[in-house]
Amino acid sequence: MSKKIANLVLVGAGRMGSHHAENVAFKMANANLFGVLDMNLDGAKALAEKLGCEYATDSQEEIANHPDVDGVIIASPARFHASISKYFIEHGKSVFCEKPAGLTLAEIEDVSAAAKKAGVAYQIGFNRRWDRAFADAKAAINAGNIGEPQQLRSLTRDPGPWGGDPFKIPTWTIFYETLIHDFDTLLWLNEGAKVTEVRAMADALVRPDAKGHGHLDVATVTLRFDNGAMAVAEANFCAMYGYDVRAEVLGSKGMVQMGDVRKANMTLFNQNGAEDATWRMDSHIFAEGYTAQIRAFVEAILTGEQTGPNGNDAHRALAVALACIESVQSNQPVATDI
Ligand SMILES: NC(=O)c1ccc[n+]([C@@H]2O[C@H](COP(=O)([O-])OP(=O)(O)OC[C@H]3O[C@@H](n4cnc5c(N)ncnc54)[C@H](O)[C@@H]3O)[C@@H](O)[C@H]2O)c1
């Protein structure tokens, strides 16, 4: 494409979508927030107005057929991701889709095939890859600085007190929506290796009252890779001390650690001892990474070269999540070829 500015439309003007749209509207010289689409038209209008964008709609068809739209950023609830992605891709639009890209392997395969056929970008919102610490760690691993990876870990702890409604959240959300980030991180950091075994345990320790409803809010997963490496992924919906996302890879020659729950390089010392402020919001801890991933999507549209995570990455991370679900249900390890 010889264009210098990509026209993007946000699909899903909720919490995450608003953040993406604000980034496009105010932080990118080579992208324009062309419009906001939400099935709730009032929500679309409110966000568009706030961001100084004139076009708000509740019609997918209108956006898909608009010749000036280059790409869409999909931040609707997960159950709609694959069908909305496919619809826009088949209309020749590039798609950035929040994770998970779909809830079945078949639908992700379907969307990936459509993107290949249409020759458009299809990037998934695995934003940790764009965080500076995670990107530096990956570069160090690729440079051989820690030797062969032997043990990896990745964790996600949402800040407490947890305000979600456990009776409204689908049972396997902790795997589909939370740990999916950790699975992508582990697969990416141990590039080239296949996952041969997955074991998972999960429980409702934050809201035990909702356990009978199928709610799960704490999980620990182990992965075995075919290069011998072992990995642990953990998630917890309620860390009272803050939003905590970290990872580590120990190799034959050294170790890399990434992520820090401390918000700033400042410690307060007083009569109580020493105190560090901690992160409380994903949009704060990953502010830089969220912007960088959308920049990469814009570059993919303008240059035709995609560098960000694609449908294959989404497929692998989802395959691990599905193996976890099987493992929890059977209380057994699951043999995999991922
Ligand atoms: N990468 C991350 O760190 C991260 C963080 C938070 C959320 N997310 C992902 O972002 C997505 C959205 O999460 P959220 O917290 O913003 O949700 P939300 O409920 O705040 O917003 C969803 C929005 O989508 C709209 N919507 C629903 N169905 C739609 C449809 N068919 N077409 C268009 N719009 C539709 C809703 O009206 C709402 O405005 C989820 O997939 C979630 O997993 C990612």
mmCIF file with all atom_site columns, N, CA, C and O in Angstrom, residues 6-12 21 24 32-38 55 57 59 63 66 68-74 88 94 96 297:
data_model
loop_
_atom_site.group_PDB
_atom_site.id
_atom_site.type_symbol
_atom_site.label_atom_id
_atom_site.label_alt_id
_atom_site.label_comp_id
_atom_site.label_asym_id
_atom_site.label_entity_id
_atom_site.label_seq_id
_atom_site.pdbx_PDB_ins_code
_atom_site.Cartn_x
_atom_site.Cartn_y
_atom_site.Cartn_z
_atom_site.occupancy
_atom_site.B_iso_or_equiv
_atom_site.pdbx_formal_charge
_atom_site.auth_seq_id
_atom_site.auth_comp_id
_atom_site.auth_asym_id
_atom_site.auth_atom_id
_atom_site.pdbx_PDB_model_num
ATOM 1   N N  . ALA A 1 6   ? -2.924  5.243  7.815  1.00 0.00 ? 6   ALA A N  1
ATOM 2   C CA . ALA A 1 6   ? -3.929  4.173  7.819  1.00 0.00 ? 6   ALA A CA 1
ATOM 3   C C  . ALA A 1 6   ? -5.170  4.641  8.559  1.00 0.00 ? 6   ALA A C  1
ATOM 4   O O  . ALA A 1 6   ? -5.083  5.173  9.671  1.00 0.00 ? 6   ALA A O  1
ATOM 5   N N  . ASN A 1 7   ? -6.316  4.436  7.942  1.00 0.00 ? 7   ASN A N  1
ATOM 6   C CA . ASN A 1 7   ? -7.601  4.768  8.584  1.00 0.00 ? 7   ASN A CA 1
ATOM 7   C C  . ASN A 1 7   ? -8.108  3.551  9.342  1.00 0.00 ? 7   ASN A C  1
ATOM 8   O O  . ASN A 1 7   ? -8.370  2.500  8.750  1.00 0.00 ? 7   ASN A O  1
ATOM 9   N N  . LEU A 1 8   ? -8.257  3.710  10.654 1.00 0.00 ? 8   LEU A N  1
ATOM 10  C CA . LEU A 1 8   ? -8.665  2.585  11.494 1.00 0.00 ? 8   LEU A CA 1
ATOM 11  C C  . LEU A 1 8   ? -10.015 2.841  12.149 1.00 0.00 ? 8   LEU A C  1
ATOM 12  O O  . LEU A 1 8   ? -10.326 3.979  12.521 1.00 0.00 ? 8   LEU A O  1
ATOM 13  N N  . VAL A 1 9   ? -10.763 1.749  12.309 1.00 0.00 ? 9   VAL A N  1
ATOM 14  C CA . VAL A 1 9   ? -12.042 1.836  13.023 1.00 0.00 ? 9   VAL A CA 1
ATOM 15  C C  . VAL A 1 9   ? -11.970 0.912  14.236 1.00 0.00 ? 9   VAL A C  1
ATOM 16  O O  . VAL A 1 9   ? -11.524 -0.243 14.119 1.00 0.00 ? 9   VAL A O  1
ATOM 17  N N  . LEU A 1 10  ? -12.387 1.421  15.376 1.00 0.00 ? 10  LEU A N  1
ATOM 18  C CA . LEU A 1 10  ? -12.473 0.589  16.576 1.00 0.00 ? 10  LEU A CA 1
ATOM 19  C C  . LEU A 1 10  ? -13.787 -0.174 16.565 1.00 0.00 ? 10  LEU A C  1
ATOM 20  O O  . LEU A 1 10  ? -14.842 0.417  16.323 1.00 0.00 ? 10  LEU A O  1
ATOM 21  N N  . VAL A 1 11  ? -13.731 -1.469 16.861 1.00 0.00 ? 11  VAL A N  1
ATOM 22  C CA . VAL A 1 11  ? -14.955 -2.269 16.987 1.00 0.00 ? 11  VAL A CA 1
ATOM 23  C C  . VAL A 1 11  ? -15.042 -2.753 18.434 1.00 0.00 ? 11  VAL A C  1
ATOM 24  O O  . VAL A 1 11  ? -14.276 -3.620 18.858 1.00 0.00 ? 11  VAL A O  1
ATOM 25  N N  . GLY A 1 12  ? -15.952 -2.160 19.196 1.00 0.00 ? 12  GLY A N  1
ATOM 26  C CA . GLY A 1 12  ? -16.076 -2.522 20.617 1.00 0.00 ? 12  GLY A CA 1
ATOM 27  C C  . GLY A 1 12  ? -15.502 -1.412 21.477 1.00 0.00 ? 12  GLY A C  1
ATOM 28  O O  . GLY A 1 12  ? -14.316 -1.399 21.779 1.00 0.00 ? 12  GLY A O  1
ATOM 29  N N  . ALA A 1 21  ? -8.307  3.037  21.029 1.00 0.00 ? 21  ALA A N  1
ATOM 30  C CA . ALA A 1 21  ? -8.763  4.145  20.175 1.00 0.00 ? 21  ALA A CA 1
ATOM 31  C C  . ALA A 1 21  ? -8.074  5.449  20.560 1.00 0.00 ? 21  ALA A C  1
ATOM 32  O O  . ALA A 1 21  ? -7.690  6.247  19.687 1.00 0.00 ? 21  ALA A O  1
ATOM 33  N N  . VAL A 1 24  ? -4.679  5.485  19.061 1.00 0.00 ? 24  VAL A N  1
ATOM 34  C CA . VAL A 1 24  ? -4.694  5.794  17.618 1.00 0.00 ? 24  VAL A CA 1
ATOM 35  C C  . VAL A 1 24  ? -4.966  7.282  17.407 1.00 0.00 ? 24  VAL A C  1
ATOM 36  O O  . VAL A 1 24  ? -4.300  7.949  16.613 1.00 0.00 ? 24  VAL A O  1
ATOM 37  N N  . ASN A 1 32  ? -5.070  7.173  11.676 1.00 0.00 ? 32  ASN A N  1
ATOM 38  C CA . ASN A 1 32  ? -6.188  8.084  11.947 1.00 0.00 ? 32  ASN A CA 1
ATOM 39  C C  . ASN A 1 32  ? -7.352  7.261  12.510 1.00 0.00 ? 32  ASN A C  1
ATOM 40  O O  . ASN A 1 32  ? -7.687  6.210  11.964 1.00 0.00 ? 32  ASN A O  1
ATOM 41  N N  . LEU A 1 33  ? -7.931  7.733  13.611 1.00 0.00 ? 33  LEU A N  1
ATOM 42  C CA . LEU A 1 33  ? -9.128  7.059  14.118 1.00 0.00 ? 33  LEU A CA 1
ATOM 43  C C  . LEU A 1 33  ? -10.293 7.518  13.249 1.00 0.00 ? 33  LEU A C  1
ATOM 44  O O  . LEU A 1 33  ? -10.836 8.596  13.430 1.00 0.00 ? 33  LEU A O  1
ATOM 45  N N  . PHE A 1 34  ? -10.651 6.673  12.310 1.00 0.00 ? 34  PHE A N  1
ATOM 46  C CA . PHE A 1 34  ? -11.652 7.025  11.299 1.00 0.00 ? 34  PHE A CA 1
ATOM 47  C C  . PHE A 1 34  ? -13.067 6.902  11.854 1.00 0.00 ? 34  PHE A C  1
ATOM 48  O O  . PHE A 1 34  ? -13.972 7.647  11.470 1.00 0.00 ? 34  PHE A O  1
ATOM 49  N N  . GLY A 1 35  ? -13.271 5.934  12.746 1.00 0.00 ? 35  GLY A N  1
ATOM 50  C CA . GLY A 1 35  ? -14.611 5.747  13.280 1.00 0.00 ? 35  GLY A CA 1
ATOM 51  C C  . GLY A 1 35  ? -14.635 4.816  14.472 1.00 0.00 ? 35  GLY A C  1
ATOM 52  O O  . GLY A 1 35  ? -13.643 4.160  14.790 1.00 0.00 ? 35  GLY A O  1
ATOM 53  N N  . VAL A 1 36  ? -15.792 4.775  15.129 1.00 0.00 ? 36  VAL A N  1
ATOM 54  C CA . VAL A 1 36  ? -16.003 3.881  16.269 1.00 0.00 ? 36  VAL A CA 1
ATOM 55  C C  . VAL A 1 36  ? -17.285 3.107  16.010 1.00 0.00 ? 36  VAL A C  1
ATOM 56  O O  . VAL A 1 36  ? -18.333 3.693  15.707 1.00 0.00 ? 36  VAL A O  1
ATOM 57  N N  . LEU A 1 37  ? -17.187 1.799  16.134 1.00 0.00 ? 37  LEU A N  1
ATOM 58  C CA . LEU A 1 37  ? -18.338 0.918  15.926 1.00 0.00 ? 37  LEU A CA 1
ATOM 59  C C  . LEU A 1 37  ? -18.614 0.156  17.218 1.00 0.00 ? 37  LEU A C  1
ATOM 60  O O  . LEU A 1 37  ? -17.703 -0.439 17.798 1.00 0.00 ? 37  LEU A O  1
ATOM 61  N N  . ASP A 1 38  ? -19.835 0.202  17.667 1.00 0.00 ? 38  ASP A N  1
ATOM 62  C CA . ASP A 1 38  ? -20.226 -0.620 18.822 1.00 0.00 ? 38  ASP A CA 1
ATOM 63  C C  . ASP A 1 38  ? -21.694 -0.979 18.620 1.00 0.00 ? 38  ASP A C  1
ATOM 64  O O  . ASP A 1 38  ? -22.464 -0.178 18.065 1.00 0.00 ? 38  ASP A O  1
ATOM 65  N N  . TYR A 1 55  ? -17.175 9.872  13.166 1.00 0.00 ? 55  TYR A N  1
ATOM 66  C CA . TYR A 1 55  ? -17.941 8.756  12.632 1.00 0.00 ? 55  TYR A CA 1
ATOM 67  C C  . TYR A 1 55  ? -18.213 7.702  13.714 1.00 0.00 ? 55  TYR A C  1
ATOM 68  O O  . TYR A 1 55  ? -17.291 7.042  14.187 1.00 0.00 ? 55  TYR A O  1
ATOM 69  N N  . THR A 1 57  ? -20.941 4.382  14.576 1.00 0.00 ? 57  THR A N  1
ATOM 70  C CA . THR A 1 57  ? -21.983 3.556  13.955 1.00 0.00 ? 57  THR A CA 1
ATOM 71  C C  . THR A 1 57  ? -22.181 2.262  14.745 1.00 0.00 ? 57  THR A C  1
ATOM 72  O O  . THR A 1 57  ? -21.330 1.885  15.558 1.00 0.00 ? 57  THR A O  1
ATOM 73  N N  . SER A 1 59  ? -23.140 -0.346 12.662 1.00 0.00 ? 59  SER A N  1
ATOM 74  C CA . SER A 1 59  ? -23.258 -1.218 11.484 1.00 0.00 ? 59  SER A CA 1
ATOM 75  C C  . SER A 1 59  ? -21.905 -1.738 10.998 1.00 0.00 ? 59  SER A C  1
ATOM 76  O O  . SER A 1 59  ? -21.077 -0.980 10.489 1.00 0.00 ? 59  SER A O  1
ATOM 77  N N  . ILE A 1 63  ? -19.032 -0.254 7.776  1.00 0.00 ? 63  ILE A N  1
ATOM 78  C CA . ILE A 1 63  ? -17.565 -0.130 7.880  1.00 0.00 ? 63  ILE A CA 1
ATOM 79  C C  . ILE A 1 63  ? -16.881 -1.071 6.896  1.00 0.00 ? 63  ILE A C  1
ATOM 80  O O  . ILE A 1 63  ? -15.912 -0.706 6.226  1.00 0.00 ? 63  ILE A O  1
ATOM 81  N N  . HIS A 1 66  ? -16.864 0.364  3.484  1.00 0.00 ? 66  HIS A N  1
ATOM 82  C CA . HIS A 1 66  ? -16.371 1.732  3.316  1.00 0.00 ? 66  HIS A CA 1
ATOM 83  C C  . HIS A 1 66  ? -14.988 1.702  2.662  1.00 0.00 ? 66  HIS A C  1
ATOM 84  O O  . HIS A 1 66  ? -14.041 1.138  3.212  1.00 0.00 ? 66  HIS A O  1
ATOM 85  N N  . ASP A 1 68  ? -12.671 3.820  2.407  1.00 0.00 ? 68  ASP A N  1
ATOM 86  C CA . ASP A 1 68  ? -11.570 4.540  3.064  1.00 0.00 ? 68  ASP A CA 1
ATOM 87  C C  . ASP A 1 68  ? -11.024 3.835  4.307  1.00 0.00 ? 68  ASP A C  1
ATOM 88  O O  . ASP A 1 68  ? -10.036 4.271  4.883  1.00 0.00 ? 68  ASP A O  1
ATOM 89  N N  . VAL A 1 69  ? -11.694 2.769  4.739  1.00 0.00 ? 69  VAL A N  1
ATOM 90  C CA . VAL A 1 69  ? -11.238 2.079  5.961  1.00 0.00 ? 69  VAL A CA 1
ATOM 91  C C  . VAL A 1 69  ? -10.183 1.035  5.590  1.00 0.00 ? 69  VAL A C  1
ATOM 92  O O  . VAL A 1 69  ? -10.419 0.158  4.760  1.00 0.00 ? 69  VAL A O  1
ATOM 93  N N  . ASP A 1 70  ? -9.010  1.141  6.237  1.00 0.00 ? 70  ASP A N  1
ATOM 94  C CA . ASP A 1 70  ? -7.923  0.187  5.968  1.00 0.00 ? 70  ASP A CA 1
ATOM 95  C C  . ASP A 1 70  ? -7.932  -0.983 6.932  1.00 0.00 ? 70  ASP A C  1
ATOM 96  O O  . ASP A 1 70  ? -7.562  -2.096 6.567  1.00 0.00 ? 70  ASP A O  1
ATOM 97  N N  . GLY A 1 71  ? -8.303  -0.712 8.184  1.00 0.00 ? 71  GLY A N  1
ATOM 98  C CA . GLY A 1 71  ? -8.239  -1.793 9.159  1.00 0.00 ? 71  GLY A CA 1
ATOM 99  C C  . GLY A 1 71  ? -9.146  -1.537 10.334 1.00 0.00 ? 71  GLY A C  1
ATOM 100 O O  . GLY A 1 71  ? -9.607  -0.412 10.558 1.00 0.00 ? 71  GLY A O  1
ATOM 101 N N  . VAL A 1 72  ? -9.399  -2.616 11.097 1.00 0.00 ? 72  VAL A N  1
ATOM 102 C CA . VAL A 1 72  ? -10.227 -2.484 12.299 1.00 0.00 ? 72  VAL A CA 1
ATOM 103 C C  . VAL A 1 72  ? -9.475  -3.047 13.501 1.00 0.00 ? 72  VAL A C  1
ATOM 104 O O  . VAL A 1 72  ? -8.646  -3.956 13.366 1.00 0.00 ? 72  VAL A O  1
ATOM 105 N N  . ILE A 1 73  ? -9.785  -2.488 14.664 1.00 0.00 ? 73  ILE A N  1
ATOM 106 C CA . ILE A 1 73  ? -9.242  -2.973 15.934 1.00 0.00 ? 73  ILE A CA 1
ATOM 107 C C  . ILE A 1 73  ? -10.419 -3.565 16.689 1.00 0.00 ? 73  ILE A C  1
ATOM 108 O O  . ILE A 1 73  ? -11.361 -2.842 17.043 1.00 0.00 ? 73  ILE A O  1
ATOM 109 N N  . ILE A 1 74  ? -10.390 -4.872 16.905 1.00 0.00 ? 74  ILE A N  1
ATOM 110 C CA . ILE A 1 74  ? -11.548 -5.537 17.506 1.00 0.00 ? 74  ILE A CA 1
ATOM 111 C C  . ILE A 1 74  ? -11.326 -5.748 19.003 1.00 0.00 ? 74  ILE A C  1
ATOM 112 O O  . ILE A 1 74  ? -10.388 -6.438 19.414 1.00 0.00 ? 74  ILE A O  1
ATOM 113 N N  . PHE A 1 88  ? -14.622 -8.856 8.514  1.00 0.00 ? 88  PHE A N  1
ATOM 114 C CA . PHE A 1 88  ? -13.859 -7.707 7.996  1.00 0.00 ? 88  PHE A CA 1
ATOM 115 C C  . PHE A 1 88  ? -12.745 -8.150 7.054  1.00 0.00 ? 88  PHE A C  1
ATOM 116 O O  . PHE A 1 88  ? -12.490 -7.497 6.040  1.00 0.00 ? 88  PHE A O  1
ATOM 117 N N  . SER A 1 94  ? -7.657  -5.071 7.070  1.00 0.00 ? 94  SER A N  1
ATOM 118 C CA . SER A 1 94  ? -6.723  -5.668 8.017  1.00 0.00 ? 94  SER A CA 1
ATOM 119 C C  . SER A 1 94  ? -7.358  -5.683 9.394  1.00 0.00 ? 94  SER A C  1
ATOM 120 O O  . SER A 1 94  ? -8.171  -4.806 9.720  1.00 0.00 ? 94  SER A O  1
ATOM 121 N N  . PHE A 1 96  ? -6.733  -6.132 13.617 1.00 0.00 ? 96  PHE A N  1
ATOM 122 C CA . PHE A 1 96  ? -6.056  -6.342 14.898 1.00 0.00 ? 96  PHE A CA 1
ATOM 123 C C  . PHE A 1 96  ? -7.145  -6.849 15.824 1.00 0.00 ? 96  PHE A C  1
ATOM 124 O O  . PHE A 1 96  ? -8.164  -6.169 16.021 1.00 0.00 ? 96  PHE A O  1
ATOM 125 N N  . PHE A 1 297 ? 0.823   -2.786 14.080 1.00 0.00 ? 297 PHE A N  1
ATOM 126 C CA . PHE A 1 297 ? -0.313  -3.114 13.207 1.00 0.00 ? 297 PHE A CA 1
ATOM 127 C C  . PHE A 1 297 ? -0.417  -2.086 12.077 1.00 0.00 ? 297 PHE A C  1
ATOM 128 O O  . PHE A 1 297 ? -0.599  -2.445 10.901 1.00 0.00 ? 297 PHE A O  1
#
